[in-house]
Coordinates of N, CA, C and O in Angstrom, one line a residue:
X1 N 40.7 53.2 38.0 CA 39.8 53.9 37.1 C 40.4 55.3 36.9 O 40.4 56.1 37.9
X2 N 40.7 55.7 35.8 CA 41.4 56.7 35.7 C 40.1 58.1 34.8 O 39.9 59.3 35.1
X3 N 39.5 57.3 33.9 CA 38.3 58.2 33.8 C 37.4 58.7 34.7 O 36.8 58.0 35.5
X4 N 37.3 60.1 34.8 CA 36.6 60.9 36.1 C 35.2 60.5 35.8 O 34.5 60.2 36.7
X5 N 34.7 60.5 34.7 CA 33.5 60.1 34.4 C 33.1 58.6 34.9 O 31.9 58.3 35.1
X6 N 33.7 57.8 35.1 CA 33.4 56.6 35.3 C 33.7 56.3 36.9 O 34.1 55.1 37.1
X7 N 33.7 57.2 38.3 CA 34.1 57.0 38.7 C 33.0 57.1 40.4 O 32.3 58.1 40.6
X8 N 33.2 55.9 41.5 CA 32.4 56.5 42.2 C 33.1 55.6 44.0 O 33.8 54.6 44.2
X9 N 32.6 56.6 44.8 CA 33.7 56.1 46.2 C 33.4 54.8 46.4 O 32.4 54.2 46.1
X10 N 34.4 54.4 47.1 CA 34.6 53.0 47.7 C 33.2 52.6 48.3 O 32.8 51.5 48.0
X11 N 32.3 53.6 49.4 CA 31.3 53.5 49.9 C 30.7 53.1 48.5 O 30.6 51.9 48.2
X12 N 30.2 54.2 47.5 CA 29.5 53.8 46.0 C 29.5 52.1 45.9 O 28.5 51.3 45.8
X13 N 30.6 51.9 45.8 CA 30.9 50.4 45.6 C 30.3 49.5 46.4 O 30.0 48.5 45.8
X14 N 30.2 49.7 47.3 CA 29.9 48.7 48.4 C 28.0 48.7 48.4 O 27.3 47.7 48.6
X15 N 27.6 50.0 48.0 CA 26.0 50.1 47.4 C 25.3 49.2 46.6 O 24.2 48.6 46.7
X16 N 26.8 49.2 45.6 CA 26.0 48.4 44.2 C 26.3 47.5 44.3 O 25.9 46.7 43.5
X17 N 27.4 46.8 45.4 CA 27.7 45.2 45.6 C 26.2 44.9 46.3 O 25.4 44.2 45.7
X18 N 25.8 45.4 47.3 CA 24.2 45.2 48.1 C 23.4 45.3 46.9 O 22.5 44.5 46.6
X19 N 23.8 46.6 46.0 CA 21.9 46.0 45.6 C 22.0 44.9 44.5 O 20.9 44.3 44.2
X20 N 23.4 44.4 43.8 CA 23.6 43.2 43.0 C 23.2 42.0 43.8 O 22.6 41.2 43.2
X21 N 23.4 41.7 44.8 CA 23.0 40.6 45.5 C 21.6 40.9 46.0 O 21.1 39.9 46.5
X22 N 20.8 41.9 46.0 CA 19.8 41.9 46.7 C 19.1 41.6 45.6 O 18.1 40.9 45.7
X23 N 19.6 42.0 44.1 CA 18.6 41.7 42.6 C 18.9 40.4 42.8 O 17.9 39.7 43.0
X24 N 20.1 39.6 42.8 CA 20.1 38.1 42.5 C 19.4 37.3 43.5 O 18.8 36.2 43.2
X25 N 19.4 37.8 44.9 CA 18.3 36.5 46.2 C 17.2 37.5 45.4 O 16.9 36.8 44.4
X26 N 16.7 38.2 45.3 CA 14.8 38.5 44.8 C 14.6 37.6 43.9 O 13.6 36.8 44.1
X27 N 15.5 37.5 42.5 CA 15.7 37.2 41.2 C 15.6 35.8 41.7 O 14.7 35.2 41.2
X28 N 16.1 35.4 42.4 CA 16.1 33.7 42.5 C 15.3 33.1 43.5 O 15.4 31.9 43.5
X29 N 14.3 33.8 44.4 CA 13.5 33.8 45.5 C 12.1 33.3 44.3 O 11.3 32.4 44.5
X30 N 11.9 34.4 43.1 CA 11.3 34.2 42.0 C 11.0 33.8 41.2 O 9.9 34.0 40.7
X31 N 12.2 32.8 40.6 CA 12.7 31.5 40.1 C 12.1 30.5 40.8 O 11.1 29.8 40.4
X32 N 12.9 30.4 42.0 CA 12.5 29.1 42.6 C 11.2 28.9 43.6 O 10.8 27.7 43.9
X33 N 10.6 30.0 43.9 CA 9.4 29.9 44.4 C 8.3 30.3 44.5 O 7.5 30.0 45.3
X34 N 8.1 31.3 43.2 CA 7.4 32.3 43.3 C 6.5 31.0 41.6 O 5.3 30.7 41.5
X35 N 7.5 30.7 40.6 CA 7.0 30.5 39.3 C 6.0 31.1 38.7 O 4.8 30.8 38.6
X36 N 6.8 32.4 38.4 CA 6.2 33.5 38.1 C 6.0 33.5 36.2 O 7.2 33.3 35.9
X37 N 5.6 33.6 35.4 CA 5.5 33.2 34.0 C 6.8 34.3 33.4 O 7.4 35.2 34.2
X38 N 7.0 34.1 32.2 CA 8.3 34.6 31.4 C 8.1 36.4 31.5 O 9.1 37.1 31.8
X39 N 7.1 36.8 31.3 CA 6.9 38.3 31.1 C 7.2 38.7 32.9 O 8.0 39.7 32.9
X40 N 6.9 38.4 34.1 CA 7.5 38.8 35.0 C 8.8 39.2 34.8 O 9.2 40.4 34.6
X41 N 9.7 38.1 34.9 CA 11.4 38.2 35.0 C 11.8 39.3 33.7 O 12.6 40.2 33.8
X42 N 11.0 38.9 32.7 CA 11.6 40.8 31.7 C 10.7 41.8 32.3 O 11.0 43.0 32.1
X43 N 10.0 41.6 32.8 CA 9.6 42.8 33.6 C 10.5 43.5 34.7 O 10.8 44.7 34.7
X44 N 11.1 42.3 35.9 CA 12.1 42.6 36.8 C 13.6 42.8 36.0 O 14.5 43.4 36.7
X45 N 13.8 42.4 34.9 CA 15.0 42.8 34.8 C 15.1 43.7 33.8 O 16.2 44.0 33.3
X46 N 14.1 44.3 33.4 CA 13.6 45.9 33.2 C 14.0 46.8 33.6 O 14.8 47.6 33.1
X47 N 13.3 46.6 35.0 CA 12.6 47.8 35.9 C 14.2 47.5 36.6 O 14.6 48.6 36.8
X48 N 15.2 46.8 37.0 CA 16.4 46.6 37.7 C 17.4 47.2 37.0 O 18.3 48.0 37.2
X49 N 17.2 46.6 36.1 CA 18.6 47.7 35.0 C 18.3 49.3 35.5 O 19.0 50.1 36.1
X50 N 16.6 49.6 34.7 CA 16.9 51.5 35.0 C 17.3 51.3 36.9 O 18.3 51.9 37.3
X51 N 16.5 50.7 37.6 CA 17.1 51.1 39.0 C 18.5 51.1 39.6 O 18.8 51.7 40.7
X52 N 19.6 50.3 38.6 CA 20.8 50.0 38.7 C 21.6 51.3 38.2 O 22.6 51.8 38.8
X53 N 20.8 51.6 36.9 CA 21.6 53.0 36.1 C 21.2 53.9 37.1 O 22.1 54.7 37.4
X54 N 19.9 53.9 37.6 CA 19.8 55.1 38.1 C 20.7 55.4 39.7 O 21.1 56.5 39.9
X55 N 21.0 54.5 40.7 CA 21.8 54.1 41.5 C 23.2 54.5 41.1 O 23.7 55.5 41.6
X56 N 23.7 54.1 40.4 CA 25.2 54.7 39.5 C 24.9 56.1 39.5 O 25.3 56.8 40.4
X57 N 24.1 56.6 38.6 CA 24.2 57.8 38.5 C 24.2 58.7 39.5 O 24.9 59.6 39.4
X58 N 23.2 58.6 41.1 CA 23.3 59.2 41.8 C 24.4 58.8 42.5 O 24.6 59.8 43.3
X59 N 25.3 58.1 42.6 CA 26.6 57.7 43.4 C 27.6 58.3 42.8 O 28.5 58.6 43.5
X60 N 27.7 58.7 41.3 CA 28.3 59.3 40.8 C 28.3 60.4 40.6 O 29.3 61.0 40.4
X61 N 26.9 61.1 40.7 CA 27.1 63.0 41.3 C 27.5 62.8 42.3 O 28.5 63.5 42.5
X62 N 27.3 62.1 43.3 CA 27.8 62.6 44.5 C 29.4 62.3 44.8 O 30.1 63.0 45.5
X63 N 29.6 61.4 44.2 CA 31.3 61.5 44.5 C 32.2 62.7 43.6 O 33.1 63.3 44.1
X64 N 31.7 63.0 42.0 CA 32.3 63.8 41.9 C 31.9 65.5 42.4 O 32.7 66.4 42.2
X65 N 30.5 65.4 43.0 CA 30.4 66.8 43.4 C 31.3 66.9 44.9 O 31.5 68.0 45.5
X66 N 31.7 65.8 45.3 CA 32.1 65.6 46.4 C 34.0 66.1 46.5 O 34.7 66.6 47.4
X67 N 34.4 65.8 45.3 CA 35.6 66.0 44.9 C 35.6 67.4 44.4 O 36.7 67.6 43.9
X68 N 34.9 68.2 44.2 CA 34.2 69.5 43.7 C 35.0 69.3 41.9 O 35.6 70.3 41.4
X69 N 34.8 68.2 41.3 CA 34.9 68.1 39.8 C 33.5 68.4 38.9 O 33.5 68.3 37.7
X70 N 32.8 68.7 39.5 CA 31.0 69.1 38.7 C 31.0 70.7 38.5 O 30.1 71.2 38.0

């Protein structure tokens, strides 16, 4: 990744690999056993997107304040 804007540490990475699998076992914990009606799952994948962007974004002040690029 050569864009500084797009960029976040290896630890970062390993954050959003956990919370991607933690949305997909919930995501499918909810699917398969919860049969929750259609408006839940756009609700969870809502509220997961902003918690995803917002996750990036803090991983990404912090790596580049960390490189003192801010």
């Amino acid at each position: 990744m050569s864009d500084p804007r797009q960029q976040v540490s290896s630890r970062g990475i390993r954050v959003l690999g956990a919370f991607v699998l933690v949305y997909l076992l919930v995501g499918g914990y909810m699917y398969l056993v919860l049969d929750l009606p259609t408006l839940a799952y756009v609700a969870y994948g809502i509220l997961s997107w902003i918690a995803g962007m917002l996750l990036f974004y803090r991983l990404h002040r912090s790596f580049t304040e960390s490189l003192g690029a801010d």
